[in-house]
PDB file of C-alpha atoms in Angstrom:
ATOM      1  CA  MET A   5       0.005   0.014  -0.052  1.00 48.00           C
ATOM      2  CA  GLU A   6       1.417   3.380  -1.510  1.00 53.00           C
ATOM      3  CA  ASN A   7       4.978   1.707  -0.830  1.00 55.00           C
ATOM      4  CA  ASN A   8       4.126   0.638   2.907  1.00 53.00           C
ATOM      5  CA  GLU A   9       4.345  -3.396   3.940  1.00 53.00           C
ATOM      6  CA  PHE A  10       2.302  -5.118   6.509  1.00 50.00           C
ATOM      7  CA  GLU A  11       2.005  -8.531   6.836  1.00 53.00           C
ATOM      8  CA  ASP A  12      -0.455 -10.137   6.106  1.00 48.00           C
ATOM      9  CA  LYS A  13      -0.877 -12.358   8.763  1.00 48.00           C
ATOM     10  CA  ASN A  14      -1.266  -9.615  11.868  1.00 50.00           C
ATOM     11  CA  LYS A  15      -3.981  -8.260  13.126  1.00 50.00           C
ATOM     12  CA  GLY A  16      -4.192  -5.455  15.142  1.00 52.00           C
ATOM     13  CA  GLU A  17      -6.649  -2.366  16.524  1.00 48.00           C
ATOM     14  CA  LEU A  18      -6.530   0.164  13.756  1.00 45.00           C
ATOM     15  CA  GLY A  19      -6.871   3.318  16.299  1.00 44.00           C
ATOM     16  CA  ARG A  20      -4.004   2.504  18.408  1.00 46.00           C
ATOM     17  CA  MET A  21      -1.453   2.127  15.151  1.00 45.00           C
ATOM     18  CA  ASP A  22       0.217  -0.643  16.771  1.00 56.00           C
ATOM     19  CA  ASP A  23       0.391  -4.173  15.577  1.00 56.00           C
ATOM     20  CA  GLN A  24       0.451  -7.638  17.403  1.00 55.00           C
ATOM     21  CA  LYS A  25       0.872 -11.257  15.997  1.00 51.00           C
ATOM     22  CA  LYS A  26      -1.233 -14.300  17.312  1.00 47.00           C
ATOM     23  CA  TYR A  27       0.311 -17.222  18.927  1.00 43.00           C
ATOM     24  CA  SER A  28      -2.970 -17.994  21.519  1.00 60.00           C
ATOM     25  CA  PRO A  29      -3.242 -17.778  24.039  1.00 81.00           C
ATOM     26  CA  LYS A  30       0.138 -16.040  23.583  1.00 86.00           C
ATOM     27  CA  PHE A  31       0.985 -12.630  21.320  1.00 88.00           C
ATOM     28  CA  ILE A  32       3.675 -10.046  19.774  1.00 92.00           C
ATOM     29  CA  ILE A  33       3.158  -6.479  20.281  1.00 94.00           C
ATOM     30  CA  GLY A  34       4.755  -4.060  17.839  1.00 93.00           C
ATOM     31  CA  MET A  35       3.922  -1.374  15.869  1.00 92.00           C
ATOM     32  CA  THR A  36       3.538  -0.192  12.067  1.00 90.00           C
ATOM     33  CA  PRO A  37       4.924   1.471   9.472  1.00 91.00           C
ATOM     34  CA  ILE A  38       2.561   4.595   9.979  1.00 92.00           C
ATOM     35  CA  TYR A  39       3.230   4.825  13.615  1.00 93.00           C
ATOM     36  CA  SER A  40       6.479   4.480  13.250  1.00 93.00           C
ATOM     37  CA  TYR A  41       6.773   6.865  10.475  1.00 93.00           C
ATOM     38  CA  LEU A  42       4.341   9.593  12.388  1.00 93.00           C
ATOM     39  CA  ALA A  43       6.769   9.098  15.452  1.00 94.00           C
ATOM     40  CA  GLY A  44      10.230   9.845  13.577  1.00 94.00           C
ATOM     41  CA  LYS A  45      13.472   8.507  14.273  1.00 95.00           C
ATOM     42  CA  LEU A  46      13.317   6.844  17.438  1.00 97.00           C
ATOM     43  CA  THR A  47      15.456   7.883  20.250  1.00 96.00           C
ATOM     44  CA  GLY A  48      14.370   6.186  23.497  1.00 97.00           C
ATOM     45  CA  LEU A  49      12.505   3.032  24.057  1.00 98.00           C
ATOM     46  CA  LYS A  50      11.015   2.080  27.304  1.00 98.00           C
ATOM     47  CA  LEU A  51       9.798  -1.496  28.509  1.00 98.00           C
ATOM     48  CA  LYS A  52       8.533  -2.700  31.372  1.00 98.00           C
ATOM     49  CA  GLY A  53       9.677  -6.134  32.619  1.00 97.00           C
ATOM     50  CA  ILE A  54       8.797  -9.670  32.339  1.00 98.00           C
ATOM     51  CA  ASN A  55       6.210 -10.547  34.842  1.00 97.00           C
ATOM     52  CA  THR A  56       4.578  -7.880  34.432  1.00 97.00           C
ATOM     53  CA  PRO A  57       0.712  -8.191  34.864  1.00 97.00           C
ATOM     54  CA  ILE A  58      -0.939  -5.832  31.656  1.00 95.00           C
ATOM     55  CA  GLN A  59      -4.402  -4.460  31.538  1.00 94.00           C
ATOM     56  CA  LYS A  60      -6.564  -4.207  28.533  1.00 91.00           C
ATOM     57  CA  ASN A  61      -5.479  -1.133  26.532  1.00 92.00           C
ATOM     58  CA  LYS A  62      -2.831  -0.401  28.815  1.00 96.00           C
ATOM     59  CA  SER A  63       1.051   0.745  27.854  1.00 96.00           C
ATOM     60  CA  VAL A  64       3.343  -1.955  27.387  1.00 97.00           C
ATOM     61  CA  ALA A  65       5.887   0.265  26.162  1.00 97.00           C
ATOM     62  CA  SER A  66       6.990   4.013  25.601  1.00 98.00           C
ATOM     63  CA  ILE A  67       8.830   5.582  22.572  1.00 98.00           C
ATOM     64  CA  SER A  68      10.293   8.754  22.036  1.00 97.00           C
ATOM     65  CA  SER A  69      11.883  11.353  19.492  1.00 96.00           C
ATOM     66  CA  ILE A  70      13.343  14.629  19.074  1.00 93.00           C
ATOM     67  CA  THR A  71       9.512  15.051  18.171  1.00 93.00           C
ATOM     68  CA  HIS A  72       7.360  12.666  19.712  1.00 96.00           C
ATOM     69  CA  PHE A  73       6.621  10.832  22.489  1.00 97.00           C
ATOM     70  CA  GLY A  74       4.068   8.121  22.907  1.00 96.00           C
ATOM     71  CA  THR A  75       2.962   4.677  24.114  1.00 96.00           C
ATOM     72  CA  VAL A  76       2.560   1.227  22.797  1.00 96.00           C
ATOM     73  CA  ARG A  77      -0.690  -0.619  24.570  1.00 95.00           C
ATOM     74  CA  SER A  78      -1.932  -4.227  24.873  1.00 94.00           C
ATOM     75  CA  PRO A  79      -5.215  -5.181  22.776  1.00 89.00           C
ATOM     76  CA  MET A  80      -5.503  -7.655  25.493  1.00 88.00           C
ATOM     77  CA  ALA A  81      -4.755  -8.235  29.270  1.00 91.00           C
ATOM     78  CA  GLY A  82      -2.156 -10.674  30.138  1.00 93.00           C
ATOM     79  CA  ARG A  83       1.458 -11.254  31.582  1.00 96.00           C
ATOM     80  CA  ILE A  84       4.439 -10.490  29.946  1.00 97.00           C
ATOM     81  CA  ILE A  85       6.988 -13.265  29.290  1.00 97.00           C
ATOM     82  CA  ASP A  86       9.650 -12.186  27.160  1.00 98.00           C
ATOM     83  CA  ILE A  87      10.792  -8.475  26.184  1.00 98.00           C
ATOM     84  CA  ASN A  88      12.857  -7.401  23.246  1.00 98.00           C
ATOM     85  CA  ASN A  89      16.316  -5.727  24.930  1.00 97.00           C
ATOM     86  CA  ASP A  90      18.190  -4.893  22.088  1.00 98.00           C
ATOM     87  CA  LEU A  91      15.446  -1.811  21.137  1.00 98.00           C
ATOM     88  CA  ILE A  92      16.314   0.218  24.460  1.00 96.00           C
ATOM     89  CA  LYS A  93      20.534  -0.212  23.238  1.00 96.00           C
ATOM     90  CA  CYS A  94      18.603   0.916  19.729  1.00 96.00           C
ATOM     91  CA  PRO A  95      15.426   1.826  19.374  1.00 97.00           C
ATOM     92  CA  LYS A  96      15.580   2.781  15.329  1.00 96.00           C
ATOM     93  CA  ILE A  97      15.433  -1.147  14.423  1.00 96.00           C
ATOM     94  CA  VAL A  98      11.582  -0.201  15.460  1.00 96.00           C
ATOM     95  CA  ASN A  99      11.521   1.931  12.290  1.00 95.00           C
ATOM     96  CA  ASP A 100      14.080  -0.164  10.177  1.00 93.00           C
ATOM     97  CA  SER A 101      11.920  -3.559  10.665  1.00 93.00           C
ATOM     98  CA  PRO A 102       8.754  -3.568  12.615  1.00 90.00           C
ATOM     99  CA  PHE A 103       6.965  -6.665  11.684  1.00 86.00           C
ATOM    100  CA  SER A 104      10.472  -8.516  12.757  1.00 90.00           C
ATOM    101  CA  LYS A 105      13.564  -7.429  14.467  1.00 95.00           C
ATOM    102  CA  GLY A 106      11.479  -4.945  15.942  1.00 96.00           C
ATOM    103  CA  TRP A 107       8.710  -6.628  17.845  1.00 97.00           C
ATOM    104  CA  PHE A 108       8.371  -5.000  21.708  1.00 98.00           C
ATOM    105  CA  ALA A 109       7.231  -7.896  23.928  1.00 97.00           C
ATOM    106  CA  LYS A 110       5.765 -10.981  24.200  1.00 96.00           C
ATOM    107  CA  ILE A 111       2.371 -11.277  25.906  1.00 94.00           C
ATOM    108  CA  GLU A 112       0.633 -14.524  27.952  1.00 92.00           C
ATOM    109  CA  THR A 113      -3.078 -14.110  28.230  1.00 89.00           C
ATOM    110  CA  GLU A 114      -5.604 -16.340  29.631  1.00 81.00           C
ATOM    111  CA  ASN A 115      -7.727 -18.851  26.933  1.00 71.00           C
ATOM    112  CA  GLU A 116     -10.746 -17.147  27.866  1.00 65.00           C
ATOM    113  CA  ILE A 117      -9.454 -13.730  27.628  1.00 62.00           C
ATOM    114  CA  ALA A 118      -7.713 -14.349  23.842  1.00 63.00           C
ATOM    115  CA  GLU A 119     -10.670 -15.448  22.487  1.00 67.00           C
ATOM    116  CA  SER A 120     -13.161 -13.448  23.401  1.00 67.00           C
ATOM    117  CA  SER A 121     -10.711 -10.327  22.603  1.00 69.00           C
ATOM    118  CA  TRP A 122      -9.548 -11.875  19.446  1.00 72.00           C
ATOM    119  CA  LYS A 123     -12.965 -11.404  18.026  1.00 73.00           C
ATOM    120  CA  ASP A 124     -12.669  -7.339  17.985  1.00 75.00           C
ATOM    121  CA  LEU A 125      -9.530  -7.509  16.062  1.00 79.00           C
ATOM    122  CA  LYS A 126      -9.671  -6.903  12.462  1.00 78.00           C
ATOM    123  CA  ARG A 127      -7.278  -8.854  10.213  1.00 77.00           C
ATOM    124  CA  ILE A 128      -4.835  -6.264   8.367  1.00 76.00           C
ATOM    125  CA  GLU A 129      -6.497  -7.040   5.004  1.00 79.00           C
ATOM    126  CA  ASP A 130      -9.685  -6.349   6.873  1.00 83.00           C
ATOM    127  CA  CYS A 131      -8.409  -2.671   7.418  1.00 83.00           C
ATOM    128  CA  LYS A 132      -6.843  -1.866   3.807  1.00 86.00           C
ATOM    129  CA  ASP A 133      -8.957   0.813   3.097  1.00 89.00           C
ATOM    130  CA  ASP A 134      -8.484   2.982   6.573  1.00 89.00           C
ATOM    131  CA  LEU A 135      -4.898   2.339   6.129  1.00 87.00           C
ATOM    132  CA  GLU A 136      -5.038   3.763   2.584  1.00 90.00           C
ATOM    133  CA  GLU A 137      -6.799   6.419   4.065  1.00 92.00           C
ATOM    134  CA  GLN A 138      -4.650   6.858   6.822  1.00 89.00           C
ATOM    135  CA  ILE A 139      -1.470   6.992   4.791  1.00 90.00           C
ATOM    136  CA  LYS A 140      -2.805   9.348   2.127  1.00 89.00           C
ATOM    137  CA  ARG A 141      -3.890  11.531   5.045  1.00 91.00           C
ATOM    138  CA  TYR A 142      -0.564  11.739   7.130  1.00 90.00           C
ATOM    139  CA  ASN A 143       1.636  11.375   3.643  1.00 88.00           C
ATOM    140  CA  VAL A 144       3.186   8.769   5.380  1.00 91.00           C
ATOM    141  CA  LYS A 145       6.352   7.324   3.033  1.00 90.00           C
ATOM    142  CA  CYS A 146       8.060   3.661   3.777  1.00 88.00           C
ATOM    143  CA  PHE A 147      11.326   3.023   2.905  1.00 92.00           C
ATOM    144  CA  LYS A 148      13.863  -0.166   2.869  1.00 91.00           C
ATOM    145  CA  VAL A 149      15.667   1.621   5.692  1.00 92.00           C
ATOM    146  CA  PHE A 150      14.256   4.534   7.857  1.00 94.00           C
ATOM    147  CA  PRO A 151      16.492   7.304   7.048  1.00 96.00           C
ATOM    148  CA  ASP A 152      18.512   9.640  10.253  1.00 95.00           C
ATOM    149  CA  TYR A 153      18.294  12.547   8.135  1.00 96.00           C
ATOM    150  CA  GLN A 154      16.143  14.064   5.396  1.00 96.00           C
ATOM    151  CA  MET A 155      17.223  16.742   2.768  1.00 97.00           C
ATOM    152  CA  PHE A 156      15.165  18.522   0.444  1.00 96.00           C
ATOM    153  CA  GLU A 157      16.224  20.353  -2.857  1.00 95.00           C
ATOM    154  CA  LEU A 158      13.040  21.043  -4.968  1.00 92.00           C
ATOM    155  CA  GLY A 159      13.643  23.461  -7.978  1.00 90.00           C
ATOM    156  CA  THR A 160      17.728  23.292  -7.560  1.00 91.00           C
ATOM    157  CA  GLU A 161      20.095  22.044  -9.796  1.00 91.00           C
ATOM    158  CA  CYS A 162      21.289  18.613  -9.694  1.00 92.00           C
ATOM    159  CA  SER A 163      24.745  20.334  -8.987  1.00 93.00           C
ATOM    160  CA  ALA A 164      24.013  22.179  -6.282  1.00 96.00           C
ATOM    161  CA  THR A 165      22.468  19.462  -4.503  1.00 97.00           C
ATOM    162  CA  LEU A 166      25.440  17.428  -4.829  1.00 97.00           C
ATOM    163  CA  ALA A 167      27.656  20.072  -3.217  1.00 97.00           C
ATOM    164  CA  LYS A 168      25.328  20.328  -0.448  1.00 97.00           C
ATOM    165  CA  LEU A 169      25.105  16.614   0.195  1.00 97.00           C
ATOM    166  CA  ASP A 170      28.583  16.352   0.036  1.00 97.00           C
ATOM    167  CA  GLU A 171      29.310  18.878   2.774  1.00 97.00           C
ATOM    168  CA  PHE A 172      26.356  17.750   4.764  1.00 97.00           C
ATOM    169  CA  MET A 173      27.391  13.710   4.742  1.00 97.00           C
ATOM    170  CA  ASP A 174      30.942  14.808   5.322  1.00 96.00           C
ATOM    171  CA  LYS A 175      30.389  17.126   8.839  1.00 95.00           C
ATOM    172  CA  SER A 176      27.011  15.685  10.130  1.00 96.00           C
ATOM    173  CA  MET A 177      27.056  11.949   9.525  1.00 96.00           C
ATOM    174  CA  LEU A 178      28.439   8.954  10.248  1.00 95.00           C
ATOM    175  CA  GLU A 179      29.252   6.001   8.521  1.00 95.00           C
ATOM    176  CA  GLY A 180      26.066   3.521   8.341  1.00 95.00           C
ATOM    177  CA  ASP A 181      24.226   7.091   8.977  1.00 96.00           C
ATOM    178  CA  VAL A 182      21.060   6.989   6.282  1.00 97.00           C
ATOM    179  CA  ILE A 183      19.740   9.917   4.597  1.00 98.00           C
ATOM    180  CA  ARG A 184      16.932  10.341   2.401  1.00 98.00           C
ATOM    181  CA  LEU A 185      17.309  13.765  -0.861  1.00 98.00           C
ATOM    182  CA  VAL A 186      13.909  14.523  -2.009  1.00 97.00           C
ATOM    183  CA  SER A 187      14.585  16.087  -5.484  1.00 96.00           C
ATOM    184  CA  ASP A 188      12.723  17.111  -8.309  1.00 94.00           C
ATOM    185  CA  ASP A 189      15.094  17.313 -10.654  1.00 94.00           C
ATOM    186  CA  PRO A 190      14.493  15.341 -13.951  1.00 92.00           C
ATOM    187  CA  THR A 191      18.147  13.403 -14.078  1.00 94.00           C
ATOM    188  CA  ALA A 192      18.217  13.171 -10.158  1.00 95.00           C
ATOM    189  CA  ASP A 193      18.465   9.444 -10.700  1.00 95.00           C
ATOM    190  CA  LEU A 194      21.313   8.898 -12.417  1.00 96.00           C
ATOM    191  CA  GLU A 195      22.958  11.578 -11.548  1.00 97.00           C
ATOM    192  CA  LEU A 196      23.191  10.042  -7.724  1.00 97.00           C
ATOM    193  CA  LEU A 197      23.695   6.726  -9.248  1.00 97.00           C
ATOM    194  CA  ASN A 198      26.818   8.193 -11.161  1.00 97.00           C
ATOM    195  CA  TRP A 199      27.747  10.381  -7.868  1.00 97.00           C
ATOM    196  CA  ALA A 200      27.232   7.296  -5.583  1.00 97.00           C
ATOM    197  CA  GLU A 201      29.994   5.109  -7.902  1.00 96.00           C
ATOM    198  CA  ARG A 202      32.548   8.394  -7.708  1.00 96.00           C
ATOM    199  CA  ASN A 203      32.249   8.426  -4.344  1.00 94.00           C
ATOM    200  CA  SER A 204      31.623   4.964  -3.146  1.00 95.00           C
ATOM    201  CA  GLN A 205      28.829   5.432  -1.132  1.00 97.00           C
ATOM    202  CA  GLU A 206      25.244   3.330  -1.437  1.00 97.00           C
ATOM    203  CA  ILE A 207      22.365   4.082  -2.877  1.00 98.00           C
ATOM    204  CA  ILE A 208      19.914   1.851  -1.321  1.00 97.00           C
ATOM    205  CA  GLU A 209      16.396   2.796  -3.293  1.00 98.00           C
ATOM    206  CA  ILE A 210      14.989   5.259  -5.508  1.00 97.00           C
ATOM    207  CA  VAL A 211      11.210   5.840  -5.000  1.00 96.00           C
ATOM    208  CA  GLN A 212       9.428   7.978  -7.604  1.00 94.00           C
ATOM    209  CA  GLU A 213       6.146  10.016  -7.198  1.00 92.00           C
ATOM    210  CA  LYS A 214       3.955  12.370  -8.413  1.00 89.00           C
ATOM    211  CA  ASN A 215       5.161  16.053  -7.764  1.00 86.00           C
ATOM    212  CA  PRO A 216       1.979  17.794  -5.999  1.00 79.00           C
ATOM    213  CA  VAL A 217       2.655  21.379  -6.831  1.00 74.00           C
ATOM    214  CA  ALA A 218       3.416  20.274 -10.939  1.00 61.00           C
ATOM    215  CA  ILE A 219       0.966  22.561 -12.493  1.00 54.00           C
ATOM    216  CA  ASN A 220       0.826  22.624 -16.251  1.00 53.00           C
ATOM    217  CA  ASN A 221       4.643  21.612 -16.659  1.00 55.00           C
ATOM    218  CA  GLN A 222       5.778  25.177 -14.666  1.00 55.00           C
ATOM    219  CA  ALA A 223       7.773  22.035 -12.253  1.00 56.00           C
ATOM    220  CA  ASN A 224       8.750  18.694 -13.109  1.00 76.00           C
ATOM    221  CA  SER A 225       5.889  16.441 -13.008  1.00 84.00           C
ATOM    222  CA  LEU A 226       7.761  13.664 -10.618  1.00 90.00           C
ATOM    223  CA  LEU A 227       9.692  13.458  -7.348  1.00 94.00           C
ATOM    224  CA  PHE A 228      12.836  11.097  -6.413  1.00 96.00           C
ATOM    225  CA  ASN A 229      13.455  10.152  -2.826  1.00 98.00           C
ATOM    226  CA  ILE A 230      16.660   8.456  -3.042  1.00 98.00           C
ATOM    227  CA  ILE A 231      17.606   7.244   0.101  1.00 98.00           C
ATOM    228  CA  ILE A 232      21.632   6.902   0.309  1.00 98.00           C
ATOM    229  CA  LYS A 233      23.841   4.824   3.031  1.00 98.00           C
ATOM    230  CA  LYS A 234      27.395   6.554   3.924  1.00 97.00           C
ATOM    231  CA  LYS A 235      29.861   4.178   3.645  1.00 93.00           C
ATOM    232  CA  SER A 236      32.448   5.891   3.899  1.00 73.00           C
ATOM    233  CA  ASP A 237      34.711   9.269   3.975  1.00 67.00           C
ATOM    234  CA  GLN A 238      34.400  10.846   0.917  1.00 57.00           C
TER     235      GLN A 238
END
């Protein structure tokens, strides 16, 4: 959906924007790519401990970024039986891999609770229309790797953009950091591929989208979202 991926076997409550998998009477709590995008690059994460009892719709974890603080809640009552300690060391795992490495906690509930509560949840395919509406409303963009930085260069020639990119990567980025470059230059994709080869950098992916401000050819009709990983000093 709009370059956003959801696992078909997952169920969740749409309004809460998190996600959970069924291992009846055990399940896993995680976060959807939509919430991940809206929250931004996570810089802090706290998890409740193993054996902590959890009430329905109460928090299992808290998350924070430069612009957001929120909680991730459980759709069922139960007891935490395992937590993902890797997230405490590196919260951005949630952004990069929400459906596999980015799980928060495993919860065990009573069979009776699981059976009654499960009926209130929807499968991802049953939420498709609502999810697509949210993706469009919030202009959600999902990429193979969640960017650490973003650079928007609209109406700028590619040569000037590359000069800014070189300077920013040299001064502000560490090896392994990822930046999203948005350009409306019609040659941006080819120019960046050549630039990456010359400078031994990695283009993770290039995603095209319609330029919402392009009217009567007064602006380029496409935007390029170019995801770049710093591999070495230039």
